[in-house]
Amino acid sequence: MKNYEKSELKELFAPASGDMSAEDFRRVGHELIDWIADYFQNIEQFPVLSQVEPNWLKNNLPTSAPEQGEDFAEILKDVDRLILPAVTNWNHPNFHGLFSTSTSAAGIFGELLSATFDMKAMLWRTSPASTELEEVVTDWLRQMMNLDAGYKGIVYDTASVSTLHAIAAAREGLDLKVREDGMSGREDLPLLRVYTSEQSHSSVEKVVLLLGLGQKGLRKIETDEQFRMRPDKLREAIEEDKRHRFIPFCVVATVGTTSTTSIDPIEEIAPICEKHKIWLHVDAAYAGSAAIVPELQFCLKGCERADSVVTNPHKWLFTPFDLSILYCRHTDLLKRAFSLVPEYLKTSETVTNQMDYGIQLGRRFRSLKLWFVMRYFGQNGLIDRIREHCRLAKLLASRVEESEDWELLAPVPFALVCFRACPKAVVNLDALNEKMMNDINSSGKAYISHTKLNDKFTLRLSIGSLRVEERHIETVWNLLNEHLSLAKSHELINNQTQV
Ligand code: PLP
C-alpha cells in the first residue's frame, strides 16, 4: 500500500496568492490516485469496522486551525496516520451491515470532476450541464427500471430528502393554502394524515415531524407475516380517519424495507389511494436499483399508479454517496410548494431552473457520477452485478436453511438475508446472536448488523459490494459457524457445571 510517509512529495506550501500551481497539483494528483488504487487493491487487509475508540481522532488533532498554511505533503501523511485508522471501510467486500453499498472508479472520477467544476445548479444559466445531464440520466434510469414516461426524475442528496419533497408536494396538492397561511393557529385545518407500514424507514416519520404534521399526523399500518403492509388495515385506517373528519393525504409504501427488504403490495395499495384521492409515494430507496434486472422488475409492479417513487443509486448502483432520485408525476406541485424567486435570481430564459424544485438553492452536479457509472458498466454490467449479489444471498440463505443450527427469519427477495442461530443446546438465543454479531464485528473481519423481527434478535447480512465474491460469503459463513461452535461448547460446559 502506498504510504505518504515514503512518498516523494515534499515542500508543498501554498503560494502567497492564488491556488496550488498546476505543476504541484499534477504531482499530488498522481500520488493521490496511486494511493486510492492501492487502497482498493489492499482493502481486505483493513478491518471492516474501524477499531479506534470514540474520541481517538479528536484527541489527536489540534483544537484550532493552523495560522499559517502547512506543507501539503505533511497533511497527506496525516491521512495515513490519523484518518485511515478511523475509517470504517464501506468498500470492504465483507461489509454486510445495514445495506452494503460501494463506490466505483467511474463514480469517483465523476465526483472529482464535479468538485472541479464546483457548479451550483440553481439556475439553468449557472449550470446548463448539470441541469440537462440530470434530466437525461434520470430518464435513462427510469427506462431501465421500467417506470413509465409520466415520471420525471429530480436528484436530491438522500432518500430522506426525496421523501420530504414528495410529501410536501402531496400536501400542496390538497389546496389547503398551507403555503400561504401555514398550519399553526388555523381552526379551519383538520388533522392531516400520512400512512406507512410499521416496517417503513424512520425517514418517513422524520419528514412528518419536519413538515409540522406531528407524530399524530402519521399512522403506522400493520404488516403481515412477511412484513408487508396490510392493504385491508390501510383501508380501515383511512375510512376510520375520514369518519373523524381527518384528511388522509399521503401513503408511503416501501419496496425493499430496511429490516427485511419486504415488498408492500403496491398493486393493492394503489386502488385504495386512487379511491380516496391520496398521493401514493413509493420508497424504493434500496430495491429500486434491483428493478433494472428483468426478473426482478416485478418488485415495482403497481408503480404505474403511484404519484412518486424514490430510489437511491448511492445504495446499489455503485455511485458514491450521495445521490437519490425522486421520480414524480406532479413536478408542478413540487414547484408550487418550493419555488420562490427573488429579484437577484430572475432570468429571462424559458428553461428549467433546478432551484424551483426543492429547499436548496444550489445543488451539486451529482448526475455526472451516475452518468460515468452508467456509461462505464453499461446496463448489462449493472444488471450482472446486482444479479450476482442476489445469487450470493440465495446461496447463503440455502446454507442457513440446510443447517439445523440456523434459521431464516424473513424471505430473501433481493440480497439481504435475515437469520439467526438457533441451536437446541442454547436457551437465550437473543443473547447468543447478539454476542456472535458483536464478536465478529469487533474482530474486524466482517461487519453484520441486526434488527428485531417478531421480537427475535435477527442478524442481517447484506450483499452489495462491487468487490464481493463467493469466497467472501464463505468467509463470513465460516466465521459465523466458528463462533457458534465456540458458544455451543461454552453453553455445554456451563450447563455441566450447573448440574
Ligand atoms: N428508505 C429506505 C427503505 C432505506 O433503507 C433507507 C436507508 O437505508 C432510507 C430510506 C434512507 O436513506 P437516505 O440515507 O438516503 O436518506
Short mmCIF file of C-alpha atoms and ligand atoms in Angstrom, two decimals:
data_model
loop_
_atom_site.label_atom_id
_atom_site.label_comp_id
_atom_site.label_asym_id
_atom_site.label_seq_id
_atom_site.Cartn_x
_atom_site.Cartn_y
_atom_site.Cartn_z
CA MET A 1 0.00 0.00 0.00
CA LYS A 2 1.30 3.41 -0.95
CA ASN A 3 2.31 5.29 2.15
CA TYR A 4 2.67 9.05 2.25
CA GLU A 5 5.49 8.63 4.77
CA LYS A 6 7.58 7.15 1.97
CA SER A 7 6.32 9.42 -0.77
CA GLU A 8 8.44 11.72 -2.90
CA LEU A 9 6.19 14.63 -2.11
CA LYS A 10 7.65 17.41 -0.01
CA GLU A 11 7.61 21.16 0.44
CA LEU A 12 4.17 21.73 -0.98
CA PHE A 13 3.30 25.07 0.57
CA ALA A 14 0.54 27.37 -0.65
CA PRO A 15 1.80 30.28 -2.75
CA ALA A 16 1.37 33.84 -1.41
CA SER A 17 -1.74 34.24 -3.56
CA GLY A 18 -3.95 32.03 -5.65
CA ASP A 19 -4.09 28.24 -5.52
CA MET A 20 -1.61 25.39 -5.80
CA SER A 21 0.39 25.56 -9.02
CA ALA A 22 -0.61 23.31 -11.90
CA GLU A 23 2.70 21.50 -11.53
CA ASP A 24 2.14 20.72 -7.82
CA PHE A 25 -1.46 19.81 -8.50
CA ARG A 26 -0.34 17.27 -11.06
CA ARG A 27 2.21 15.74 -8.67
CA VAL A 28 -0.20 15.47 -5.77
CA GLY A 29 -2.94 14.22 -8.08
CA HIS A 30 -0.82 11.36 -9.38
CA GLU A 31 0.18 10.38 -5.85
CA LEU A 32 -3.39 10.53 -4.65
CA ILE A 33 -4.73 8.38 -7.48
CA ASP A 34 -1.92 5.88 -6.79
CA TRP A 35 -2.90 5.90 -3.14
CA ILE A 36 -6.55 5.23 -3.97
CA ALA A 37 -5.64 2.42 -6.39
CA ASP A 38 -3.54 0.78 -3.65
CA TYR A 39 -6.31 1.29 -1.09
CA PHE A 40 -8.78 -0.63 -3.21
CA GLN A 41 -6.23 -3.28 -4.12
CA ASN A 42 -5.43 -3.88 -0.45
CA ILE A 43 -8.82 -3.22 1.06
CA GLU A 44 -9.14 -6.71 2.52
CA GLN A 45 -6.14 -6.03 4.76
CA PHE A 46 -8.10 -3.38 6.63
CA PRO A 47 -10.59 -4.10 9.39
CA VAL A 48 -14.13 -3.62 8.11
CA LEU A 49 -15.22 -1.60 11.14
CA SER A 50 -12.76 1.00 12.34
CA GLN A 51 -11.06 -0.26 15.50
CA VAL A 52 -10.47 3.15 17.11
CA GLU A 53 -12.09 4.17 20.39
CA PRO A 54 -14.53 7.11 20.45
CA ASN A 55 -12.70 10.48 20.54
CA TRP A 56 -9.41 8.93 19.37
CA LEU A 57 -9.25 11.14 16.28
CA LYS A 58 -10.42 14.28 18.09
CA ASN A 59 -7.77 13.78 20.77
CA ASN A 60 -5.09 13.50 18.12
CA LEU A 61 -5.96 16.72 16.31
CA PRO A 62 -5.19 20.32 17.27
CA THR A 63 -8.11 22.22 18.72
CA SER A 64 -7.84 25.08 16.23
CA ALA A 65 -6.88 25.54 12.60
CA PRO A 66 -3.23 26.35 11.75
CA GLU A 67 -2.47 30.05 11.42
CA GLN A 68 -0.01 29.54 8.60
CA GLY A 69 -0.53 27.17 5.73
CA GLU A 70 1.09 23.76 6.15
CA ASP A 71 3.10 21.56 3.85
CA PHE A 72 0.53 19.57 1.85
CA ALA A 73 2.88 16.58 1.92
CA GLU A 74 2.57 16.58 5.74
CA ILE A 75 -1.21 16.83 5.51
CA LEU A 76 -1.28 13.73 3.33
CA LYS A 77 0.88 11.86 5.84
CA ASP A 78 -1.84 12.50 8.38
CA VAL A 79 -4.28 10.70 6.10
CA ASP A 80 -2.29 7.52 6.74
CA ARG A 81 -1.61 8.29 10.37
CA LEU A 82 -4.93 9.69 11.57
CA ILE A 83 -7.73 9.38 9.06
CA LEU A 84 -7.29 5.84 7.77
CA PRO A 85 -7.44 4.15 11.20
CA ALA A 86 -10.71 5.96 11.86
CA VAL A 87 -12.29 4.86 8.57
CA THR A 88 -14.95 2.18 8.53
CA ASN A 89 -14.29 0.56 5.20
CA TRP A 90 -17.64 0.50 3.43
CA ASN A 91 -15.94 -0.76 0.30
CA HIS A 92 -14.64 -3.90 2.03
CA PRO A 93 -16.26 -6.95 0.43
CA ASN A 94 -17.17 -8.26 3.90
CA PHE A 95 -19.12 -5.14 4.80
CA HIS A 96 -22.54 -6.74 5.23
CA GLY A 97 -24.13 -4.39 7.76
CA LEU A 98 -27.04 -2.03 7.17
CA PHE A 99 -27.14 -2.03 3.39
CA SER A 100 -23.85 -2.99 1.82
CA THR A 101 -23.00 -0.31 -0.72
CA SER A 102 -19.84 0.58 -2.57
CA THR A 103 -18.41 3.21 -4.76
CA SER A 104 -16.71 2.58 -8.10
CA ALA A 105 -13.77 4.02 -10.01
CA ALA A 106 -16.09 5.63 -12.55
CA GLY A 107 -18.14 7.18 -9.76
CA ILE A 108 -15.04 8.52 -8.01
CA PHE A 109 -13.87 10.18 -11.22
CA GLY A 110 -17.33 11.73 -11.56
CA GLU A 111 -17.04 13.18 -8.04
CA LEU A 112 -13.59 14.51 -8.82
CA LEU A 113 -14.80 16.36 -11.88
CA SER A 114 -17.93 17.57 -10.14
CA ALA A 115 -15.76 19.09 -7.40
CA THR A 116 -13.57 20.56 -10.11
CA PHE A 117 -16.40 22.40 -11.85
CA ASP A 118 -17.96 23.26 -8.48
CA MET A 119 -21.16 24.34 -10.20
CA LYS A 120 -24.07 25.38 -8.06
CA ALA A 121 -27.03 24.17 -10.07
CA MET A 122 -29.67 26.71 -9.19
CA LEU A 123 -30.44 28.47 -12.46
CA TRP A 124 -30.05 26.86 -15.84
CA ARG A 125 -27.56 29.59 -16.76
CA THR A 126 -25.34 28.85 -13.74
CA SER A 127 -25.21 25.18 -14.66
CA PRO A 128 -26.56 24.09 -18.06
CA ALA A 129 -24.57 20.84 -17.94
CA SER A 130 -25.86 19.84 -14.52
CA THR A 131 -29.45 20.80 -15.30
CA GLU A 132 -29.63 18.94 -18.58
CA LEU A 133 -27.46 15.92 -17.74
CA GLU A 134 -29.68 15.31 -14.70
CA GLU A 135 -32.74 15.13 -16.95
CA VAL A 136 -31.03 12.73 -19.33
CA VAL A 137 -29.51 10.43 -16.71
CA THR A 138 -32.63 10.18 -14.55
CA ASP A 139 -34.60 9.35 -17.67
CA TRP A 140 -32.11 6.62 -18.63
CA LEU A 141 -32.56 5.05 -15.21
CA ARG A 142 -36.34 5.44 -15.39
CA GLN A 143 -36.33 3.39 -18.57
CA MET A 144 -34.01 0.79 -17.07
CA MET A 145 -36.36 0.43 -14.09
CA ASN A 146 -39.31 0.17 -16.48
CA LEU A 147 -41.08 3.10 -14.84
CA ASP A 148 -43.49 4.80 -17.20
CA ALA A 149 -42.72 8.02 -19.06
CA GLY A 150 -45.06 10.06 -16.85
CA TYR A 151 -42.32 10.21 -14.22
CA LYS A 152 -39.76 12.98 -14.21
CA GLY A 153 -36.61 12.44 -12.15
CA ILE A 154 -35.11 15.02 -9.81
CA VAL A 155 -31.86 14.40 -7.98
CA TYR A 156 -31.59 15.12 -4.25
CA ASP A 157 -28.96 14.05 -1.77
CA THR A 158 -30.75 11.29 0.14
CA ALA A 159 -33.98 9.31 0.19
CA SER A 160 -34.99 11.14 3.35
CA VAL A 161 -34.88 14.43 1.45
CA SER A 162 -36.58 12.96 -1.64
CA THR A 163 -39.42 11.74 0.56
CA LEU A 164 -39.59 15.15 2.24
CA HIS A 165 -40.16 16.77 -1.13
CA ALA A 166 -42.73 14.16 -2.19
CA ILE A 167 -44.83 14.61 0.94
CA ALA A 168 -44.55 18.40 0.76
CA ALA A 169 -45.82 18.25 -2.84
CA ALA A 170 -48.66 15.94 -1.77
CA ARG A 171 -49.67 18.47 0.89
CA GLU A 172 -49.51 21.30 -1.62
CA GLY A 173 -51.86 19.30 -3.83
CA LEU A 174 -54.55 19.48 -1.14
CA ASP A 175 -55.13 23.15 -1.98
CA LEU A 176 -55.38 23.99 1.72
CA LYS A 177 -53.28 27.14 1.37
CA VAL A 178 -50.55 25.73 3.61
CA ARG A 179 -48.01 27.67 1.59
CA GLU A 180 -49.82 30.94 2.17
CA ASP A 181 -51.30 30.53 5.64
CA GLY A 182 -49.12 27.86 7.25
CA MET A 183 -50.65 25.30 9.59
CA SER A 184 -50.39 26.66 13.09
CA GLY A 185 -53.23 28.65 14.63
CA ARG A 186 -55.74 27.53 11.99
CA GLU A 187 -59.10 26.37 13.22
CA ASP A 188 -60.20 25.51 9.71
CA LEU A 189 -57.49 22.86 9.29
CA PRO A 190 -58.31 19.30 10.40
CA LEU A 191 -55.63 16.70 11.22
CA LEU A 192 -53.67 15.80 8.08
CA ARG A 193 -52.61 12.15 7.99
CA VAL A 194 -49.83 10.18 6.32
CA TYR A 195 -49.90 6.36 6.33
CA THR A 196 -46.98 3.99 6.21
CA SER A 197 -46.28 0.49 7.43
CA GLU A 198 -44.76 -0.33 10.79
CA GLN A 199 -41.75 -1.63 8.81
CA SER A 200 -41.10 1.58 6.90
CA HIS A 201 -37.91 3.58 7.28
CA SER A 202 -37.64 6.12 10.09
CA SER A 203 -37.14 8.85 7.47
CA VAL A 204 -40.90 8.86 6.84
CA GLU A 205 -41.61 9.77 10.46
CA LYS A 206 -38.83 12.37 10.45
CA VAL A 207 -40.34 14.01 7.36
CA VAL A 208 -43.74 14.14 9.04
CA LEU A 209 -42.12 15.83 12.05
CA LEU A 210 -40.27 18.30 9.84
CA LEU A 211 -43.39 19.23 7.89
CA GLY A 212 -45.09 20.20 11.12
CA LEU A 213 -47.64 17.39 10.94
CA GLY A 214 -46.60 15.94 14.29
CA GLN A 215 -46.38 12.28 15.23
CA LYS A 216 -50.19 12.29 15.37
CA GLY A 217 -50.06 13.01 11.67
CA LEU A 218 -48.56 9.59 10.95
CA ARG A 219 -50.45 6.33 11.17
CA LYS A 220 -48.44 3.13 11.08
CA ILE A 221 -50.21 0.24 9.41
CA GLU A 222 -49.81 -3.37 10.50
CA THR A 223 -47.80 -5.78 8.37
CA ASP A 224 -48.42 -9.43 7.51
CA GLU A 225 -46.25 -12.43 8.33
CA GLN A 226 -43.90 -11.42 5.52
CA PHE A 227 -43.53 -7.86 6.85
CA ARG A 228 -45.65 -6.30 4.06
CA MET A 229 -48.18 -3.56 4.64
CA ARG A 230 -51.70 -4.98 5.01
CA PRO A 231 -53.97 -3.24 2.48
CA ASP A 232 -57.11 -4.22 4.48
CA LYS A 233 -55.70 -2.43 7.54
CA LEU A 234 -54.77 0.58 5.43
CA ARG A 235 -58.29 0.79 4.02
CA GLU A 236 -59.80 0.53 7.52
CA ALA A 237 -57.48 3.22 8.88
CA ILE A 238 -58.29 5.67 6.09
CA GLU A 239 -62.02 5.09 6.40
CA GLU A 240 -61.90 5.49 10.16
CA ASP A 241 -59.91 8.72 9.86
CA LYS A 242 -62.34 10.09 7.32
CA ARG A 243 -65.23 9.38 9.71
CA HIS A 244 -63.35 11.54 12.22
CA ARG A 245 -63.07 14.23 9.52
CA PHE A 246 -59.28 13.92 9.36
CA ILE A 247 -57.67 14.42 5.96
CA PRO A 248 -55.73 11.38 4.70
CA PHE A 249 -53.41 12.75 2.05
CA CYS A 250 -50.38 10.52 1.56
CA VAL A 251 -49.48 6.83 1.75
CA VAL A 252 -45.81 5.85 1.79
CA ALA A 253 -45.39 2.24 0.67
CA THR A 254 -41.99 0.54 0.61
CA VAL A 255 -40.37 -1.71 -1.95
CA GLY A 256 -37.44 -3.18 -0.04
CA THR A 257 -37.97 -2.31 3.62
CA THR A 258 -34.88 -1.65 5.66
CA SER A 259 -35.21 -4.50 8.14
CA THR A 260 -36.06 -7.31 5.73
CA THR A 261 -36.42 -5.89 2.16
CA SER A 262 -40.07 -6.88 2.16
CA ILE A 263 -42.23 -5.52 -0.65
CA ASP A 264 -45.51 -3.78 0.14
CA PRO A 265 -48.31 -4.84 -2.25
CA ILE A 266 -48.38 -1.68 -4.37
CA GLU A 267 -50.95 -3.14 -6.76
CA GLU A 268 -53.44 -3.47 -3.88
CA ILE A 269 -52.48 -0.22 -2.18
CA ALA A 270 -52.76 1.93 -5.33
CA PRO A 271 -56.53 1.48 -5.85
CA ILE A 272 -57.16 2.44 -2.21
CA CYS A 273 -55.18 5.64 -2.74
CA GLU A 274 -56.99 6.36 -6.00
CA LYS A 275 -60.40 5.87 -4.40
CA HIS A 276 -59.61 8.34 -1.63
CA LYS A 277 -57.56 10.70 -3.81
CA ILE A 278 -54.44 10.13 -1.73
CA TRP A 279 -50.88 10.63 -3.01
CA LEU A 280 -49.01 7.32 -3.20
CA HIS A 281 -45.27 7.66 -2.62
CA VAL A 282 -43.15 4.52 -3.02
CA ASP A 283 -39.92 4.27 -1.05
CA ALA A 284 -37.70 2.07 -3.23
CA ALA A 285 -34.52 3.63 -1.85
CA TYR A 286 -32.78 0.26 -1.67
CA ALA A 287 -34.63 -2.04 -4.07
CA GLY A 288 -35.34 0.39 -6.89
CA SER A 289 -31.96 -0.47 -8.40
CA ALA A 290 -32.96 -4.15 -8.49
CA ALA A 291 -35.75 -3.24 -10.90
CA ILE A 292 -33.17 -2.87 -13.67
CA VAL A 293 -32.82 -6.67 -13.57
CA PRO A 294 -35.56 -8.10 -15.82
CA GLU A 295 -36.51 -10.97 -13.48
CA LEU A 296 -36.74 -8.53 -10.51
CA GLN A 297 -38.79 -5.88 -12.28
CA PHE A 298 -41.93 -7.33 -10.71
CA CYS A 299 -41.00 -5.51 -7.50
CA LEU A 300 -42.18 -2.17 -8.87
CA LYS A 301 -45.46 -3.54 -10.22
CA GLY A 302 -48.21 -1.11 -9.40
CA CYS A 303 -45.91 1.92 -9.52
CA GLU A 304 -47.59 2.92 -12.77
CA ARG A 305 -50.42 4.03 -10.46
CA ALA A 306 -48.21 5.79 -7.88
CA ASP A 307 -47.53 9.53 -7.73
CA SER A 308 -43.86 9.37 -6.79
CA VAL A 309 -41.08 6.85 -6.33
CA VAL A 310 -37.71 7.34 -4.68
CA THR A 311 -34.63 5.28 -5.44
CA ASN A 312 -31.02 5.68 -4.30
CA PRO A 313 -28.29 4.94 -6.84
CA HIS A 314 -25.89 5.55 -3.95
CA LYS A 315 -27.17 2.35 -2.39
CA TRP A 316 -26.98 -0.30 -5.08
CA LEU A 317 -25.74 1.29 -8.28
CA PHE A 318 -22.08 1.76 -7.35
CA THR A 319 -22.41 5.53 -7.25
CA PRO A 320 -20.58 7.33 -4.45
CA PHE A 321 -22.74 8.83 -1.73
CA ASP A 322 -24.83 10.91 -2.17
CA LEU A 323 -27.35 10.61 -4.97
CA SER A 324 -31.04 9.92 -4.58
CA ILE A 325 -33.65 10.30 -7.31
CA LEU A 326 -37.26 11.28 -6.77
CA TYR A 327 -39.43 10.24 -9.69
CA CYS A 328 -42.51 12.40 -9.58
CA ARG A 329 -45.56 12.77 -11.82
CA HIS A 330 -46.55 16.18 -10.48
CA THR A 331 -43.48 18.37 -10.69
CA ASP A 332 -45.91 21.31 -11.00
CA LEU A 333 -46.88 20.69 -7.37
CA LEU A 334 -43.26 20.43 -6.27
CA LYS A 335 -42.67 23.77 -7.94
CA ARG A 336 -45.76 25.28 -6.33
CA ALA A 337 -44.54 24.10 -2.93
CA PHE A 338 -40.95 25.28 -3.28
CA SER A 339 -40.45 27.93 -5.93
CA LEU A 340 -39.58 31.39 -4.64
CA VAL A 341 -37.62 33.67 -6.95
CA PRO A 342 -36.06 36.82 -5.52
CA GLU A 343 -35.13 39.66 -7.87
CA TYR A 344 -31.46 38.75 -7.95
CA LEU A 345 -32.28 35.29 -9.33
CA LYS A 346 -34.71 36.36 -12.05
CA THR A 347 -33.60 35.40 -15.57
CA SER A 348 -35.16 35.70 -19.00
CA GLU A 349 -34.70 32.16 -20.41
CA THR A 350 -37.62 29.77 -20.59
CA VAL A 351 -35.79 26.84 -19.04
CA THR A 352 -35.79 24.52 -16.04
CA ASN A 353 -34.18 26.20 -13.05
CA GLN A 354 -33.44 23.46 -10.53
CA MET A 355 -33.78 25.76 -7.53
CA ASP A 356 -37.55 25.74 -8.19
CA TYR A 357 -37.92 22.10 -7.17
CA GLY A 358 -36.67 21.99 -3.65
CA ILE A 359 -35.44 23.58 -0.48
CA GLN A 360 -31.84 24.00 -1.67
CA LEU A 361 -30.81 26.92 -3.79
CA GLY A 362 -27.59 25.50 -5.20
CA ARG A 363 -27.31 21.81 -5.98
CA ARG A 364 -24.23 19.70 -6.58
CA PHE A 365 -23.51 18.33 -10.05
CA ARG A 366 -24.43 14.81 -8.90
CA SER A 367 -25.65 13.42 -12.20
CA LEU A 368 -22.11 13.41 -13.61
CA LYS A 369 -21.00 10.48 -11.44
CA LEU A 370 -24.10 8.45 -12.29
CA TRP A 371 -23.57 9.19 -15.98
CA PHE A 372 -20.00 7.89 -15.69
CA VAL A 373 -21.19 4.77 -13.84
CA MET A 374 -23.94 4.02 -16.36
CA ARG A 375 -21.67 4.50 -19.35
CA TYR A 376 -18.74 2.58 -17.89
CA PHE A 377 -20.67 -0.51 -16.76
CA GLY A 378 -23.50 -0.25 -19.27
CA GLN A 379 -26.96 -1.55 -18.49
CA ASN A 380 -25.77 -5.15 -18.78
CA GLY A 381 -22.80 -4.65 -16.48
CA LEU A 382 -25.02 -3.20 -13.77
CA ILE A 383 -27.63 -5.94 -14.21
CA ASP A 384 -24.98 -8.67 -13.96
CA ARG A 385 -23.59 -7.27 -10.72
CA ILE A 386 -26.94 -6.92 -8.98
CA ARG A 387 -27.97 -10.37 -10.22
CA GLU A 388 -24.78 -11.84 -8.75
CA HIS A 389 -25.45 -10.22 -5.37
CA CYS A 390 -28.90 -11.79 -5.33
CA ARG A 391 -27.41 -15.17 -6.28
CA LEU A 392 -24.95 -14.95 -3.39
CA ALA A 393 -27.76 -14.05 -0.99
CA LYS A 394 -29.79 -17.05 -2.16
CA LEU A 395 -26.71 -19.23 -1.70
CA LEU A 396 -26.27 -18.07 1.87
CA ALA A 397 -30.00 -18.45 2.54
CA SER A 398 -29.82 -22.05 1.34
CA ARG A 399 -26.89 -22.73 3.69
CA VAL A 400 -28.97 -21.33 6.54
CA GLU A 401 -31.97 -23.43 5.59
CA GLU A 402 -29.93 -26.61 5.25
CA SER A 403 -28.44 -26.31 8.74
CA GLU A 404 -30.23 -27.40 11.88
CA ASP A 405 -28.38 -24.74 13.87
CA TRP A 406 -29.67 -21.80 11.85
CA GLU A 407 -32.98 -20.46 10.66
CA LEU A 408 -34.16 -17.86 8.16
CA LEU A 409 -36.42 -15.23 9.68
CA ALA A 410 -37.66 -13.49 6.53
CA PRO A 411 -37.95 -14.19 2.81
CA VAL A 412 -34.99 -13.16 0.63
CA PRO A 413 -36.36 -11.28 -2.40
CA PHE A 414 -33.13 -9.36 -3.09
CA ALA A 415 -29.66 -9.52 -1.50
CA LEU A 416 -30.32 -9.31 2.23
CA VAL A 417 -30.51 -12.38 4.45
CA CYS A 418 -32.26 -12.18 7.84
CA PHE A 419 -31.48 -15.15 10.04
CA ARG A 420 -30.30 -16.32 13.41
CA ALA A 421 -28.54 -19.17 15.10
CA CYS A 422 -30.98 -21.41 16.92
CA PRO A 423 -29.03 -24.39 18.32
CA LYS A 424 -31.05 -26.61 20.59
CA ALA A 425 -28.38 -26.50 23.30
CA VAL A 426 -28.77 -22.75 23.85
CA VAL A 427 -31.62 -21.18 25.77
CA ASN A 428 -31.11 -17.45 25.34
CA LEU A 429 -30.97 -17.13 21.57
CA ASP A 430 -31.12 -13.33 21.57
CA ALA A 431 -28.04 -13.09 23.77
CA LEU A 432 -26.23 -15.72 21.71
CA ASN A 433 -26.87 -14.00 18.39
CA GLU A 434 -26.05 -10.56 19.72
CA LYS A 435 -22.78 -11.80 21.17
CA MET A 436 -21.81 -13.56 17.94
CA MET A 437 -22.52 -10.40 15.98
CA ASN A 438 -20.51 -8.22 18.34
CA ASP A 439 -17.58 -10.66 18.38
CA ILE A 440 -17.45 -10.87 14.59
CA ASN A 441 -17.74 -7.11 14.23
CA SER A 442 -15.01 -6.38 16.73
CA SER A 443 -12.70 -8.89 15.03
CA GLY A 444 -12.64 -6.52 12.04
CA LYS A 445 -13.06 -9.48 9.67
CA ALA A 446 -16.65 -8.74 8.71
CA TYR A 447 -19.48 -6.40 9.63
CA ILE A 448 -23.03 -7.61 10.06
CA SER A 449 -25.89 -5.74 11.69
CA HIS A 450 -29.20 -6.68 13.26
CA THR A 451 -32.88 -5.97 13.55
CA LYS A 452 -35.74 -7.37 15.64
CA LEU A 453 -38.36 -9.48 13.89
CA ASN A 454 -41.30 -10.83 15.86
CA ASP A 455 -39.32 -9.94 18.96
CA LYS A 456 -36.37 -12.08 17.92
CA PHE A 457 -32.86 -10.68 17.68
CA THR A 458 -32.18 -11.11 13.96
CA LEU A 459 -28.89 -10.97 12.10
CA ARG A 460 -28.99 -9.00 8.84
CA LEU A 461 -26.38 -9.85 6.22
CA SER A 462 -26.48 -7.58 3.19
CA ILE A 463 -24.54 -8.31 -0.01
CA GLY A 464 -23.91 -5.34 -2.27
CA SER A 465 -20.23 -4.64 -2.63
CA LEU A 466 -18.72 -4.28 -6.06
CA ARG A 467 -15.88 -6.44 -4.78
CA VAL A 468 -17.82 -9.25 -3.12
CA GLU A 469 -17.24 -12.78 -4.39
CA GLU A 470 -18.48 -16.19 -3.31
CA ARG A 471 -15.34 -16.67 -1.18
CA HIS A 472 -16.32 -13.68 0.96
CA ILE A 473 -19.68 -15.21 1.69
CA GLU A 474 -17.90 -18.46 2.56
CA THR A 475 -15.63 -16.49 4.92
CA VAL A 476 -18.49 -14.91 6.80
CA TRP A 477 -20.47 -18.17 6.93
CA ASN A 478 -17.42 -19.95 8.35
CA LEU A 479 -16.89 -17.17 10.86
CA LEU A 480 -20.49 -17.45 12.00
CA ASN A 481 -20.18 -21.19 12.41
CA GLU A 482 -16.88 -20.93 14.28
CA HIS A 483 -18.47 -18.50 16.73
CA LEU A 484 -21.48 -20.73 17.05
CA SER A 485 -19.34 -23.80 17.83
CA LEU A 486 -17.50 -21.83 20.49
CA ALA A 487 -20.74 -20.62 22.01
CA LYS A 488 -22.19 -24.12 21.98
CA SER A 489 -19.20 -25.64 23.74
CA HIS A 490 -19.32 -22.83 26.27
CA GLU A 491 -23.00 -23.43 26.88
CA LEU A 492 -22.36 -27.14 27.31
CA ILE A 493 -19.61 -26.50 29.85
CA ASN A 494 -21.81 -24.05 31.74
CA ASN A 495 -24.71 -26.50 31.81
CA GLN A 496 -22.46 -29.28 33.07
CA THR A 497 -21.07 -27.05 35.80
CA GLN A 498 -24.58 -26.11 36.88
CA VAL A 499 -25.57 -29.80 37.07
N1 PLP B 1 -35.72 4.27 2.85
C1 PLP B 1 -35.23 3.04 2.98
C2 PLP B 1 -36.08 1.86 2.63
C3 PLP B 1 -33.93 2.84 3.46
O1 PLP B 1 -33.46 1.60 3.64
C4 PLP B 1 -33.14 3.97 3.79
C5 PLP B 1 -31.77 3.79 4.29
O2 PLP B 1 -31.25 2.73 4.42
C6 PLP B 1 -33.70 5.24 3.63
C7 PLP B 1 -34.98 5.36 3.16
C8 PLP B 1 -32.92 6.48 3.97
O3 PLP B 1 -31.93 6.67 3.03
P1 PLP B 1 -31.05 8.00 2.99
O4 PLP B 1 -29.86 7.75 3.85
O5 PLP B 1 -30.70 8.16 1.54
O6 PLP B 1 -31.89 9.12 3.49
#
